[in-house]
Amino acid sequence: MKSGTFWGGILVGLILAGAFFFISPYLGIFNMAASGEKNILDWWGGVNLHSAVELRAPESEIPAKADPEKGFKIYKSRCLHCHGAPDEEREKWANHMLPKPPELWKKETREHMPDGQFFYIIGNGIRMSGMPAFEPVIGEEDVWNMVAFIRNFEKFSGAQKADR
């Protein structure tokens, strides 16, 4: 076998793979319905999201002036319907979103993500997921207030939450 034939085959394979990559969205072969079965896009999107956030999120910690009480009020009005809380379930329709909004009140959800990554996601949102970018609407200070609240979820009792 000649070396030129081998490399020619590699080149043709790469061209065909590239053509498929650019043509496949127009063919509609990947089901994008939230009610559809999981497919390669779920894996690809999850890996890409994790890598993109890790790459772009600041390596910051919650500023000392961040106020979890203010963050709680924002969470209650803007986040509760999708993410829920220990004593209040998310809206039924949020259970049918793909990807499903994480239950931020669960310790195992919060412990794997640094503060800067929470800040980045809350501030910039997640494309095609239903998660809006909050920083343009509420500002950087209130995004940090929300991160401070999420980190201190367990410190807010049911009675405190009901008072607000």
C-alpha positions as a LaTeX table, in Angstrom:
\begin{tabular}{lrrr}
\hline
Residue & $x$ (\AA) & $y$ (\AA) & $z$ (\AA) \\
\hline
Met1 & 0.00 & 0.00 & 0.00 \\
Lys2 & 1.34 & 3.36 & $-0.95$ \\
Ser3 & 1.72 & 6.12 & 1.60 \\
Gly4 & $-0.16$ & 8.57 & $-0.67$ \\
Thr5 & $-3.23$ & 6.31 & $-0.75$ \\
Phe6 & $-3.28$ & 6.09 & 3.04 \\
Trp7 & $-3.07$ & 9.86 & 3.54 \\
Gly8 & $-5.56$ & 10.44 & 0.73 \\
Gly9 & $-8.03$ & 8.18 & 2.54 \\
Ile10 & $-7.46$ & 10.08 & 5.79 \\
Leu11 & $-8.07$ & 13.38 & 3.97 \\
Val12 & $-11.27$ & 12.12 & 2.33 \\
Gly13 & $-12.49$ & 10.82 & 5.72 \\
Leu14 & $-11.85$ & 14.19 & 7.37 \\
Ile15 & $-13.63$ & 16.04 & 4.56 \\
Leu16 & $-16.67$ & 13.74 & 4.85 \\
Ala17 & $-16.75$ & 14.07 & 8.65 \\
Gly18 & $-16.52$ & 17.86 & 8.35 \\
Ala19 & $-19.29$ & 17.91 & 5.74 \\
Phe20 & $-21.49$ & 15.79 & 8.02 \\
Phe21 & $-20.79$ & 18.14 & 10.94 \\
Phe22 & $-21.96$ & 21.17 & 8.94 \\
Ile23 & $-24.83$ & 19.49 & 7.06 \\
Ser24 & $-26.38$ & 17.45 & 9.93 \\
Pro25 & $-28.21$ & 20.40 & 11.54 \\
Tyr26 & $-30.05$ & 21.00 & 8.25 \\
Leu27 & $-31.04$ & 17.34 & 8.05 \\
Gly28 & $-32.67$ & 17.44 & 11.50 \\
Ile29 & $-31.32$ & 14.02 & 12.44 \\
Phe30 & $-30.76$ & 14.88 & 16.11 \\
Asn31 & $-33.97$ & 15.18 & 18.12 \\
Met32 & $-33.96$ & 18.52 & 19.97 \\
Ala33 & $-37.32$ & 18.03 & 21.71 \\
Ala34 & $-37.27$ & 18.29 & 25.49 \\
Ser35 & $-39.55$ & 15.24 & 25.54 \\
Gly36 & $-37.28$ & 13.23 & 23.24 \\
Glu37 & $-34.97$ & 10.39 & 24.14 \\
Lys38 & $-31.45$ & 11.28 & 25.20 \\
Asn39 & $-28.94$ & 11.29 & 22.35 \\
Ile40 & $-25.36$ & 12.26 & 21.62 \\
Leu41 & $-26.23$ & 15.96 & 21.99 \\
Asp42 & $-26.91$ & 15.43 & 25.71 \\
Trp43 & $-23.43$ & 14.01 & 26.22 \\
Trp44 & $-21.79$ & 16.56 & 23.92 \\
Gly45 & $-23.64$ & 19.48 & 25.52 \\
Gly46 & $-22.80$ & 18.35 & 29.05 \\
Val47 & $-19.11$ & 17.91 & 28.30 \\
Asn48 & $-18.96$ & 21.20 & 26.41 \\
Leu49 & $-20.80$ & 23.10 & 29.17 \\
His50 & $-18.51$ & 21.77 & 31.88 \\
Ser51 & $-15.38$ & 22.59 & 29.86 \\
Ala52 & $-16.62$ & 26.03 & 28.76 \\
Val53 & $-17.55$ & 27.10 & 32.31 \\
Glu54 & $-14.29$ & 25.76 & 33.72 \\
Leu55 & $-12.35$ & 27.71 & 31.07 \\
Arg56 & $-14.21$ & 31.02 & 31.45 \\
Ala57 & $-15.29$ & 31.24 & 35.08 \\
Pro58 & $-13.26$ & 33.49 & 37.34 \\
Glu59 & $-11.23$ & 31.85 & 40.06 \\
Ser60 & $-12.97$ & 34.02 & 42.62 \\
Glu61 & $-14.49$ & 33.49 & 46.00 \\
Ile62 & $-17.59$ & 35.16 & 47.35 \\
Pro63 & $-16.75$ & 38.75 & 48.31 \\
Ala64 & $-17.03$ & 39.54 & 52.04 \\
Lys65 & $-19.71$ & 42.15 & 51.34 \\
Ala66 & $-22.03$ & 39.64 & 49.59 \\
Asp67 & $-25.38$ & 39.40 & 51.38 \\
Pro68 & $-27.09$ & 35.97 & 51.43 \\
Glu69 & $-30.35$ & 37.61 & 52.64 \\
Lys70 & $-30.54$ & 39.71 & 49.46 \\
Gly71 & $-29.56$ & 36.64 & 47.45 \\
Phe72 & $-32.42$ & 34.72 & 49.06 \\
Lys73 & $-34.96$ & 37.32 & 47.97 \\
Ile74 & $-33.69$ & 37.18 & 44.40 \\
Tyr75 & $-33.63$ & 33.37 & 44.43 \\
Lys76 & $-37.19$ & 33.23 & 45.73 \\
Ser77 & $-38.51$ & 35.53 & 42.98 \\
Arg78 & $-36.40$ & 34.39 & 40.01 \\
Cys79 & $-35.02$ & 30.88 & 40.63 \\
Leu80 & $-37.36$ & 28.91 & 42.88 \\
His81 & $-39.79$ & 27.94 & 40.12 \\
Cys82 & $-37.04$ & 26.01 & 38.23 \\
His83 & $-34.57$ & 24.95 & 40.95 \\
Gly84 & $-36.87$ & 24.46 & 43.94 \\
Ala85 & $-35.88$ & 24.39 & 47.62 \\
Pro86 & $-35.91$ & 21.83 & 50.45 \\
Asp87 & $-39.42$ & 22.79 & 51.53 \\
Glu88 & $-40.77$ & 23.96 & 48.19 \\
Glu89 & $-40.77$ & 21.93 & 44.99 \\
Arg90 & $-40.01$ & 23.45 & 41.63 \\
Glu91 & $-42.90$ & 24.00 & 39.22 \\
Lys92 & $-44.08$ & 20.81 & 37.50 \\
Trp93 & $-43.10$ & 22.09 & 34.07 \\
Ala94 & $-39.48$ & 22.52 & 35.22 \\
Asn95 & $-39.25$ & 18.74 & 35.67 \\
His96 & $-39.62$ & 18.39 & 31.90 \\
Met97 & $-36.79$ & 20.74 & 30.95 \\
Leu98 & $-33.67$ & 19.29 & 29.32 \\
Pro99 & $-31.24$ & 19.65 & 30.79 \\
Lys100 & $-33.15$ & 19.48 & 34.06 \\
Pro101 & $-32.32$ & 22.47 & 36.31 \\
Pro102 & $-30.09$ & 21.29 & 39.16 \\
Glu103 & $-31.51$ & 21.24 & 42.67 \\
Leu104 & $-29.15$ & 23.87 & 44.07 \\
Trp105 & $-30.33$ & 23.28 & 47.61 \\
Lys106 & $-28.83$ & 19.79 & 47.66 \\
Lys107 & $-25.35$ & 19.72 & 49.17 \\
Glu108 & $-24.04$ & 17.22 & 46.60 \\
Thr109 & $-25.06$ & 19.63 & 43.81 \\
Arg110 & $-23.25$ & 22.57 & 45.39 \\
Glu111 & $-20.06$ & 20.91 & 46.57 \\
His112 & $-18.59$ & 20.09 & 43.17 \\
Met113 & $-18.65$ & 23.65 & 41.78 \\
Pro114 & $-16.40$ & 26.52 & 42.91 \\
Asp115 & $-17.90$ & 29.95 & 43.68 \\
Gly116 & $-16.54$ & 31.48 & 40.48 \\
Gln117 & $-18.32$ & 28.87 & 38.37 \\
Phe118 & $-21.65$ & 29.53 & 40.11 \\
Phe119 & $-21.06$ & 33.25 & 39.53 \\
Tyr120 & $-20.31$ & 32.67 & 35.85 \\
Ile121 & $-23.39$ & 30.52 & 35.21 \\
Ile122 & $-25.79$ & 32.78 & 37.13 \\
Gly123 & $-24.35$ & 35.88 & 35.51 \\
Asn124 & $-24.09$ & 34.60 & 31.93 \\
Gly125 & $-26.79$ & 31.93 & 31.74 \\
Ile126 & $-26.66$ & 28.73 & 29.68 \\
Arg127 & $-27.61$ & 28.87 & 26.04 \\
Met128 & $-30.55$ & 26.69 & 24.91 \\
Ser129 & $-31.34$ & 25.50 & 28.43 \\
Gly130 & $-33.82$ & 28.01 & 29.85 \\
Met131 & $-31.18$ & 29.46 & 32.21 \\
Pro132 & $-31.10$ & 33.22 & 31.57 \\
Ala133 & $-28.16$ & 35.57 & 32.04 \\
Phe134 & $-28.92$ & 37.49 & 35.24 \\
Glu135 & $-25.94$ & 39.86 & 35.46 \\
Pro136 & $-27.24$ & 42.26 & 32.75 \\
Val137 & $-30.54$ & 42.47 & 34.65 \\
Ile138 & $-29.55$ & 42.50 & 38.35 \\
Gly139 & $-25.85$ & 43.43 & 38.28 \\
Glu140 & $-22.66$ & 41.79 & 39.51 \\
Glu141 & $-23.24$ & 42.54 & 43.19 \\
Asp142 & $-26.59$ & 40.74 & 43.25 \\
Val143 & $-25.15$ & 37.78 & 41.32 \\
Trp144 & $-22.61$ & 37.42 & 44.15 \\
Asn145 & $-25.48$ & 37.80 & 46.67 \\
Met146 & $-27.19$ & 34.84 & 44.98 \\
Val147 & $-23.99$ & 32.76 & 45.11 \\
Ala148 & $-23.68$ & 33.63 & 48.82 \\
Phe149 & $-27.25$ & 32.46 & 49.40 \\
Ile150 & $-26.74$ & 29.21 & 47.47 \\
Arg151 & $-23.64$ & 28.47 & 49.54 \\
Asn152 & $-25.65$ & 29.09 & 52.73 \\
Phe153 & $-28.91$ & 27.35 & 51.81 \\
Glu154 & $-29.00$ & 25.21 & 54.96 \\
Lys155 & $-28.74$ & 28.29 & 57.21 \\
Phe156 & $-32.16$ & 29.50 & 56.10 \\
Ser157 & $-34.87$ & 27.74 & 58.10 \\
Gly158 & $-38.39$ & 27.18 & 56.83 \\
Ala159 & $-39.66$ & 29.90 & 59.19 \\
Gln160 & $-37.11$ & 32.41 & 57.89 \\
Lys161 & $-38.07$ & 31.60 & 54.34 \\
Ala162 & $-41.78$ & 32.01 & 55.07 \\
Asp163 & $-41.20$ & 35.47 & 56.58 \\
Arg164 & $-39.73$ & 36.90 & 53.40 \\
\hline
\end{tabular}
